[in-house]
Amino acid sequence: MSTKKLQTLKGFRDFLPEEKRRRDFIMAKVKQTFEIFGFEPLETPTLEYSSVILGKYGKEADKMVYSFKDKGGRNLSLRYDQTVPTARVLAQYQAKLPKCFRRYQLQNVFRADKPQAGRYREFTQCDIDIFGSTSPLADAEIIACTYFSFKNVGYPNIILRLNDRQVLFDVLKPFSSKKLSLLSIIQTVDKLDKKPKSDVIKELVTKGLTLKQTNQALKAINQAKISDNLKQIITLSQSLGVPEKALDFSPSLARGLDYYTGMIFEVILPKYKIGSFGGGGRYDNLINQLSGINIPAVGIAFGFDRMVEAATEMKLIPAVGIGTQVLVTIFDKTTTKASAQIAQKLRQANISTEIYPDQDKLDKQLKFANKKAIPFVLIIGPDEAKANQVTLKDMATGQQQTLPLDQVINKLK
Ligand code: AMP
């Protein structure tokens, strides 16, 4: 019989248990830091009206939004990021939400991007944002929470590259025109980190700048001075505990999305060249653009998938202490009920327990435990069942002991 060849869509992935556990470990670390910084959880739907999603990110990013008509003929889009849906929430529920609302959001986003290393079409982002404050302290809180989230996972060298969109606006304004908008120039400048400089020059020339203007623009960016606003944010970030060496003023950092208005920043783990591990900044006009309500905002999205990949390579994720602790075996038909009752008691004692459901040979059941790296096995034969006892086998040493269940529970706890 021939089997059908099944596959997932390009850029969409399955996570088998071992990988999923690694993801859960990192997610717990990130969430712990978000909670410590006082952020509150939020979720939004996967699908939104296209009118909410489109027209906020810029021409190039809009092309990567998955959009379609539903059966009722409505134009819908899949979540492209968590910022725009949250901006809708802010506008929709503003009366219910506290002043200076700070939320975190850990959901999947979808982009019709070109799949490659560290770049997927469905991936997870971890966002934190503070709404309703223009204070540089809000920017510094986002920077500090980002730094400590990455530190909590254990990455050894965390660099936050910072710039101020206002600096870029001031420097690049003379090069914009009716035909070539400031944001279009910024979208191309953003590629300086990802593409050779010659490609960036070529693109700016194609967009309408002369070669001389292009060189002048790039020189002006490199010579740009740090703004007072960014200086203040950096000082406050240090007061919040971020080491000076982690904060790097990068005048060429542009960030691709149109909605940024002030401080912008990216997380870099210098050993890993697959791109940034997070990107964010201040976006004071987005909610106004959506709803006409003025709510300033600042935040960041971490690229969770890249975080897991780097943490795995750096061996930051412990292999022990997670997963099933005990396998309860089945000796034969007459002892099945006793095995089930014992599994129930172990679970009641908060011991992670799997019961082998079939009546296979004991040897096969032990091999199963070994393969799954379950550290302990319980054997309940007819004699043990009668005497209210169990045999505990330590899979690492091979040692066996026959004991009352209570003692086994105490040992395993
Ligand atoms: P952005 O929302 O584009 O500012 O991206 C924020 C972070 O998400 C980036 O720094 C990346 O770490 C991550 N990211 C962006 N695009 C992708 C992608 N296609 N696949 C995986 N991670 C991504």
Coordinates of C-alpha atoms and ligand atoms in Angstrom, one line a residue:
M1 CA 0.0 0.0 0.0
S2 CA 1.5 3.4 -0.9
T3 CA 1.3 6.1 1.7
K4 CA 0.4 9.7 0.8
K5 CA 3.2 12.2 1.1
L6 CA 2.0 14.9 3.5
Q7 CA 3.6 18.2 4.1
T8 CA 3.0 21.5 5.8
L9 CA 2.8 24.8 3.9
K10 CA 6.1 26.4 3.3
G11 CA 7.0 28.7 6.2
F12 CA 4.4 27.0 8.5
R13 CA 5.7 24.5 11.0
D14 CA 4.8 21.7 13.4
F15 CA 6.5 21.6 16.8
L16 CA 7.0 18.1 18.1
P17 CA 7.0 17.6 21.9
E18 CA 10.8 18.1 22.4
E19 CA 10.8 21.4 20.5
K20 CA 7.5 22.5 22.0
R21 CA 8.9 22.0 25.5
R22 CA 11.9 24.2 24.6
R23 CA 9.5 26.8 23.3
D24 CA 7.4 26.6 26.5
F25 CA 10.6 27.0 28.6
I26 CA 11.6 30.2 26.9
M27 CA 8.0 31.5 26.8
A28 CA 7.7 31.0 30.6
K29 CA 11.0 33.0 31.1
V30 CA 9.7 35.9 28.9
K31 CA 6.3 35.9 30.5
Q32 CA 7.8 36.0 34.0
T33 CA 9.8 39.2 33.2
F34 CA 6.8 40.8 31.6
E35 CA 4.7 40.1 34.7
I36 CA 7.5 41.4 37.0
F37 CA 7.5 44.7 35.0
G38 CA 3.7 44.9 35.7
F39 CA 2.4 44.2 32.1
E40 CA -1.0 42.7 31.8
P41 CA -2.0 39.9 29.4
L42 CA -4.1 40.5 26.3
E43 CA -5.2 38.5 23.3
T44 CA -6.8 39.6 20.0
P45 CA -8.4 37.5 17.2
T46 CA -6.4 36.0 14.4
L47 CA -8.6 37.6 11.8
E48 CA -9.5 41.3 11.6
Y49 CA -11.2 43.5 9.0
S50 CA -8.6 44.4 6.4
S51 CA -9.4 48.1 6.9
V52 CA -7.9 47.7 10.4
I53 CA -4.7 46.0 9.2
L54 CA -3.9 47.5 5.9
G55 CA -2.3 51.0 5.4
K56 CA -0.5 51.1 8.7
Y57 CA 2.8 49.4 8.0
G58 CA 3.9 50.8 4.6
K59 CA 3.7 49.7 1.1
E60 CA 6.2 46.8 1.3
A61 CA 4.9 45.3 4.5
D62 CA 1.3 45.6 3.3
K63 CA 2.2 43.3 0.5
M64 CA 3.1 40.6 3.1
V65 CA -0.4 40.7 4.8
Y66 CA -2.5 37.6 4.1
S67 CA -5.8 39.0 3.0
F68 CA -8.9 37.3 1.5
K69 CA -12.7 37.6 1.2
D70 CA -14.8 35.4 3.5
K71 CA -17.9 33.6 2.4
G72 CA -20.0 36.7 3.3
G73 CA -17.8 38.8 0.9
R74 CA -16.0 40.7 3.8
N75 CA -12.4 41.7 3.3
L76 CA -10.4 40.1 6.1
S77 CA -6.7 39.9 7.0
L78 CA -4.6 37.6 9.2
R79 CA -2.8 39.2 12.1
Y80 CA 0.5 40.7 10.7
D81 CA 1.7 42.0 14.1
Q82 CA 0.2 42.6 17.5
T83 CA 0.6 46.3 17.5
V84 CA -2.1 47.3 15.1
P85 CA -4.8 44.9 16.6
T86 CA -3.9 46.3 20.1
A87 CA -4.2 49.8 18.8
R88 CA -7.8 48.8 17.7
V89 CA -8.4 47.5 21.2
L90 CA -7.2 50.7 22.7
A91 CA -9.6 52.8 20.6
Q92 CA -12.5 50.4 21.1
Y93 CA -12.2 49.9 24.9
Q94 CA -10.6 53.2 26.0
A95 CA -13.2 53.8 28.6
K96 CA -12.5 50.5 30.3
L97 CA -8.7 50.6 30.2
P98 CA -6.6 52.3 32.8
K99 CA -4.5 55.4 32.1
C100 CA -1.0 54.3 31.0
F101 CA -2.3 50.8 30.1
R102 CA 0.6 48.4 29.7
R103 CA 0.0 45.0 28.2
Y104 CA 1.8 42.0 26.9
Q105 CA 0.7 39.7 24.1
L106 CA 2.1 36.4 23.1
Q107 CA 0.5 35.2 19.9
N108 CA 1.3 34.1 16.4
V109 CA 1.5 36.4 13.4
F110 CA 1.3 35.7 9.7
R111 CA 3.4 37.2 6.9
A112 CA 3.7 36.2 3.3
D113 CA 7.5 36.6 3.7
K114 CA 10.1 34.6 1.8
P115 CA 10.8 31.6 4.0
Q116 CA 14.5 31.2 4.9
A117 CA 16.7 30.7 8.0
G118 CA 15.0 32.5 10.9
R119 CA 12.2 33.8 8.6
Y120 CA 8.8 32.0 8.6
R121 CA 5.3 32.7 7.4
E122 CA 3.7 31.9 10.8
F123 CA 5.8 32.8 13.8
T124 CA 5.3 33.9 17.4
Q125 CA 5.9 37.4 18.7
C126 CA 6.1 38.5 22.3
D127 CA 5.0 42.2 22.6
I128 CA 5.0 44.7 25.4
D129 CA 3.6 48.2 25.0
I130 CA 2.7 51.1 27.2
F131 CA -0.1 53.4 26.0
G132 CA -1.1 56.9 27.0
S133 CA 2.3 58.3 28.0
T134 CA 4.8 60.4 26.0
S135 CA 7.2 60.3 28.9
P136 CA 10.8 59.1 28.1
L137 CA 10.4 56.9 31.2
A138 CA 7.8 54.8 29.3
D139 CA 10.4 54.3 26.5
A140 CA 13.0 53.4 29.1
E141 CA 10.6 50.9 30.8
I142 CA 10.2 49.1 27.4
I143 CA 13.9 49.1 26.9
A144 CA 14.6 47.8 30.5
C145 CA 11.9 45.1 30.3
T146 CA 13.3 44.0 26.9
Y147 CA 16.9 43.8 28.3
F148 CA 15.8 41.8 31.4
S149 CA 13.6 39.4 29.4
F150 CA 16.6 38.4 27.3
K151 CA 18.8 38.3 30.4
N152 CA 16.3 36.1 32.2
V153 CA 16.6 33.5 29.3
G154 CA 20.4 33.7 29.9
Y155 CA 21.8 35.1 26.6
P156 CA 25.3 36.2 27.5
N157 CA 25.7 39.3 25.3
I158 CA 22.6 41.5 24.6
I159 CA 22.9 44.6 22.6
L160 CA 20.1 47.1 22.1
R161 CA 20.7 49.3 19.0
L162 CA 18.8 52.6 19.4
N163 CA 18.0 55.5 17.3
D164 CA 15.4 58.3 17.1
R165 CA 13.1 58.5 14.1
Q166 CA 13.1 62.3 14.6
V167 CA 16.8 62.3 13.9
L168 CA 16.2 60.4 10.7
F169 CA 13.3 62.7 9.7
D170 CA 15.5 65.8 10.2
V171 CA 18.4 64.4 8.3
L172 CA 16.5 62.9 5.4
K173 CA 13.8 65.6 5.0
P174 CA 15.9 67.6 2.5
F175 CA 16.1 64.5 0.2
S176 CA 12.3 63.9 0.1
S177 CA 10.0 65.4 -2.5
K178 CA 6.5 65.1 -3.7
K179 CA 7.5 62.1 -5.7
L180 CA 9.6 60.4 -3.0
S181 CA 8.2 60.4 0.5
L182 CA 10.4 60.5 3.6
L183 CA 8.9 57.2 4.7
S184 CA 9.8 55.6 1.4
I185 CA 13.4 56.7 1.8
I186 CA 13.4 55.3 5.4
Q187 CA 12.0 51.9 4.2
T188 CA 15.1 51.6 1.9
V189 CA 17.6 52.9 4.5
D190 CA 16.2 50.2 6.8
K191 CA 17.8 47.6 4.5
L192 CA 21.3 48.8 5.3
D193 CA 21.6 46.0 7.9
K194 CA 20.3 43.3 5.7
K195 CA 21.7 44.1 2.2
P196 CA 25.0 45.3 0.8
K197 CA 25.3 49.1 0.8
S198 CA 25.4 49.0 -3.1
D199 CA 21.9 47.5 -3.2
V200 CA 20.6 50.3 -0.9
I201 CA 22.2 52.9 -3.1
K202 CA 20.7 51.3 -6.2
E203 CA 17.2 51.2 -4.7
L204 CA 17.4 54.9 -3.6
V205 CA 18.5 55.8 -7.2
T206 CA 15.6 53.8 -8.7
K207 CA 13.3 55.6 -6.3
G208 CA 14.4 58.9 -7.8
L209 CA 17.5 60.3 -5.9
T210 CA 20.6 61.1 -7.9
L211 CA 23.7 59.2 -7.0
K212 CA 25.2 62.3 -5.4
Q213 CA 22.1 62.9 -3.3
T214 CA 22.1 59.2 -2.2
N215 CA 25.7 59.4 -1.1
Q216 CA 25.0 62.7 0.7
A217 CA 22.0 61.2 2.4
L218 CA 23.9 58.1 3.7
K219 CA 26.8 60.3 4.9
A220 CA 24.4 62.6 6.7
I221 CA 22.8 59.6 8.5
N222 CA 26.2 58.3 9.7
Q223 CA 27.1 61.7 11.0
A224 CA 23.8 62.3 12.8
K225 CA 24.1 63.3 16.4
I226 CA 22.1 61.7 19.2
S227 CA 18.9 63.6 20.2
D228 CA 18.2 65.0 23.7
N229 CA 15.2 62.8 23.8
L230 CA 17.2 59.6 23.2
K231 CA 19.9 60.8 25.6
Q232 CA 17.2 61.1 28.3
I233 CA 15.8 57.6 27.5
I234 CA 19.2 56.1 27.7
T235 CA 19.9 57.7 31.1
L236 CA 16.6 56.5 32.5
S237 CA 17.2 52.9 31.0
Q238 CA 20.4 52.9 33.0
S239 CA 18.6 54.0 36.2
L240 CA 16.3 51.0 35.6
G241 CA 19.3 48.7 35.6
V242 CA 20.3 48.3 31.9
P243 CA 24.1 48.3 31.7
E244 CA 25.6 51.1 29.6
K245 CA 27.5 48.7 27.4
A246 CA 24.2 47.1 26.2
L247 CA 22.9 50.4 24.9
D248 CA 24.3 51.3 21.4
F249 CA 23.3 54.5 19.6
S250 CA 23.0 53.5 15.9
P251 CA 22.2 56.5 13.6
S252 CA 21.6 54.2 10.6
L253 CA 19.0 52.1 12.3
A254 CA 15.7 53.0 10.5
R255 CA 13.1 50.2 11.3
G256 CA 11.0 49.3 8.3
L257 CA 7.5 50.0 9.5
D258 CA 5.9 53.4 8.8
Y259 CA 4.2 53.9 12.1
Y260 CA 7.2 54.8 14.3
T261 CA 7.5 58.4 15.4
G262 CA 10.2 58.6 18.0
M263 CA 12.7 56.3 19.7
I264 CA 13.3 53.1 17.7
F265 CA 15.4 50.1 18.8
E266 CA 16.4 46.5 17.9
V267 CA 17.7 43.6 19.9
I268 CA 20.9 42.1 18.7
L269 CA 22.7 38.9 19.9
P270 CA 26.1 39.6 18.2
K271 CA 27.0 35.9 17.7
Y272 CA 23.8 35.4 15.6
K273 CA 23.7 36.9 12.2
I274 CA 20.2 35.8 11.2
G275 CA 18.8 39.3 11.9
S276 CA 17.3 41.1 14.9
F277 CA 15.7 39.3 17.8
G278 CA 13.2 42.1 18.5
G279 CA 12.2 45.5 17.2
G280 CA 10.2 48.3 18.4
G281 CA 9.9 52.0 19.3
R282 CA 7.5 54.8 19.8
Y283 CA 4.4 55.2 17.6
D284 CA 2.3 58.2 18.8
N285 CA 0.0 58.5 15.8
L286 CA -1.2 55.0 15.0
I287 CA -4.2 54.9 17.3
N288 CA -5.2 58.3 16.0
Q289 CA -4.9 57.1 12.5
L290 CA -7.2 54.2 13.3
S291 CA -9.8 55.9 15.4
G292 CA -9.2 59.6 15.6
I293 CA -8.4 59.2 19.4
N294 CA -5.0 60.6 20.5
I295 CA -3.2 57.9 22.5
P296 CA 0.6 57.8 22.3
A297 CA 2.3 54.5 22.5
V298 CA 5.7 52.8 22.8
G299 CA 6.6 49.1 22.6
I300 CA 8.5 46.2 21.1
A301 CA 7.9 42.8 19.5
F302 CA 10.4 40.0 20.2
G303 CA 11.0 37.4 17.5
F304 CA 10.3 34.4 19.7
D305 CA 11.3 31.7 17.2
R306 CA 14.7 33.2 16.8
M307 CA 15.1 33.4 20.5
V308 CA 14.3 29.7 20.9
E309 CA 16.8 28.8 18.1
A310 CA 19.6 30.9 19.6
A311 CA 18.9 29.5 23.2
T312 CA 18.9 26.0 21.8
E313 CA 22.3 26.5 20.1
M314 CA 23.7 28.2 23.2
K315 CA 22.5 25.3 25.3
L316 CA 20.5 27.6 27.6
I317 CA 17.6 25.2 28.0
P318 CA 17.9 22.5 30.6
A319 CA 17.0 19.0 29.4
V320 CA 16.1 17.6 32.8
G321 CA 13.4 18.5 35.3
I322 CA 10.6 18.8 32.7
G323 CA 8.3 16.1 31.3
T324 CA 6.9 12.8 32.5
Q325 CA 8.5 11.5 35.7
V326 CA 7.0 8.1 36.0
L327 CA 5.7 5.3 33.7
V328 CA 3.2 3.0 35.3
T329 CA 3.5 -0.4 33.5
I330 CA 0.8 -3.0 33.0
F331 CA 1.8 -6.4 34.1
D332 CA -1.3 -8.3 32.8
K333 CA -5.1 -8.2 32.6
T334 CA -5.6 -9.0 36.3
T335 CA -3.4 -6.0 37.4
T336 CA -4.7 -3.3 35.0
K337 CA -7.1 -1.9 37.5
A338 CA -4.4 -1.7 40.2
S339 CA -2.1 0.1 37.8
A340 CA -4.8 2.6 36.9
Q341 CA -5.5 3.3 40.6
I342 CA -1.8 3.8 41.3
A343 CA -1.4 6.3 38.4
Q344 CA -4.4 8.2 39.8
K345 CA -2.7 8.4 43.3
L346 CA 0.6 9.6 41.8
R347 CA -1.2 12.3 39.8
Q348 CA -3.1 13.4 42.9
A349 CA 0.3 13.9 44.5
N350 CA 1.3 16.1 41.5
I351 CA 3.7 13.6 40.0
S352 CA 3.7 13.7 36.2
T353 CA 2.6 10.2 35.3
E354 CA 2.1 8.3 32.1
I355 CA 0.3 4.9 32.1
Y356 CA 1.3 2.4 29.4
P357 CA -2.1 1.5 27.8
D358 CA -1.3 -1.8 26.2
Q359 CA -0.5 -5.3 27.6
D360 CA 2.9 -5.6 25.9
K361 CA 5.8 -7.5 27.4
L362 CA 7.4 -5.7 30.3
D363 CA 10.7 -5.5 28.4
K364 CA 9.0 -3.5 25.7
Q365 CA 7.4 -1.2 28.2
L366 CA 10.8 -0.5 29.8
K367 CA 12.3 0.2 26.4
F368 CA 9.5 2.7 25.8
A369 CA 10.4 4.5 29.1
N370 CA 14.0 4.5 28.1
K371 CA 13.3 6.0 24.7
K372 CA 11.1 8.7 26.2
A373 CA 13.8 9.4 28.9
I374 CA 11.2 8.8 31.7
P375 CA 13.4 8.5 34.8
F376 CA 11.3 6.1 36.8
V377 CA 9.1 3.0 36.1
L378 CA 6.6 1.4 38.4
I379 CA 5.9 -2.3 38.1
I380 CA 2.8 -3.8 39.7
G381 CA 2.7 -7.6 39.4
P382 CA 0.0 -9.8 41.0
D383 CA 2.1 -10.3 44.2
E384 CA 2.7 -6.5 44.6
A385 CA -1.0 -5.8 43.9
K386 CA -2.0 -8.2 46.6
A387 CA 0.5 -6.8 49.2
N388 CA -0.4 -3.2 48.4
Q389 CA 3.1 -2.5 47.1
V390 CA 4.8 -1.4 44.0
T391 CA 8.3 -2.0 42.5
L392 CA 10.1 1.2 41.6
K393 CA 12.8 1.0 39.0
D394 CA 15.3 3.8 38.6
M395 CA 16.0 3.8 34.8
A396 CA 19.4 5.6 35.2
T397 CA 20.9 3.1 37.7
G398 CA 18.7 0.0 36.9
Q399 CA 18.1 -0.4 40.7
Q400 CA 14.7 -1.8 41.8
Q401 CA 13.0 -1.5 45.2
T402 CA 9.6 -2.9 46.3
L403 CA 7.9 -0.5 48.6
P404 CA 4.4 0.7 49.7
L405 CA 3.1 3.4 47.3
D406 CA 3.2 6.1 50.0
Q407 CA 7.0 5.7 50.3
V408 CA 7.4 5.8 46.5
I409 CA 5.4 9.0 46.4
N410 CA 7.6 10.6 49.1
K411 CA 10.7 9.5 47.2
L412 CA 9.5 11.0 43.9
K413 CA 8.4 14.3 45.3
Ligands
AMP1 P1 8.8 43.4 13.3 O1 7.3 43.2 13.7 O2 8.9 43.3 11.8 O3 9.3 44.7 13.8 O4 9.6 42.2 13.8 C1 9.9 42.0 15.2 C2 10.7 40.8 15.4 O5 10.0 39.7 14.9 C3 12.0 40.8 14.5 O6 13.1 41.4 15.2 C4 12.3 39.3 14.3 O7 13.0 38.8 15.4 C5 10.9 38.7 14.3 N1 10.5 38.4 12.9 C6 10.1 39.3 11.9 N2 9.8 38.7 10.8 C7 9.9 37.4 11.0 C8 9.7 36.2 10.3 N3 9.3 36.2 9.0 N4 10.0 35.0 10.8 C9 10.5 34.9 12.1 N5 10.7 36.0 12.9 C10 10.4 37.2 12.4

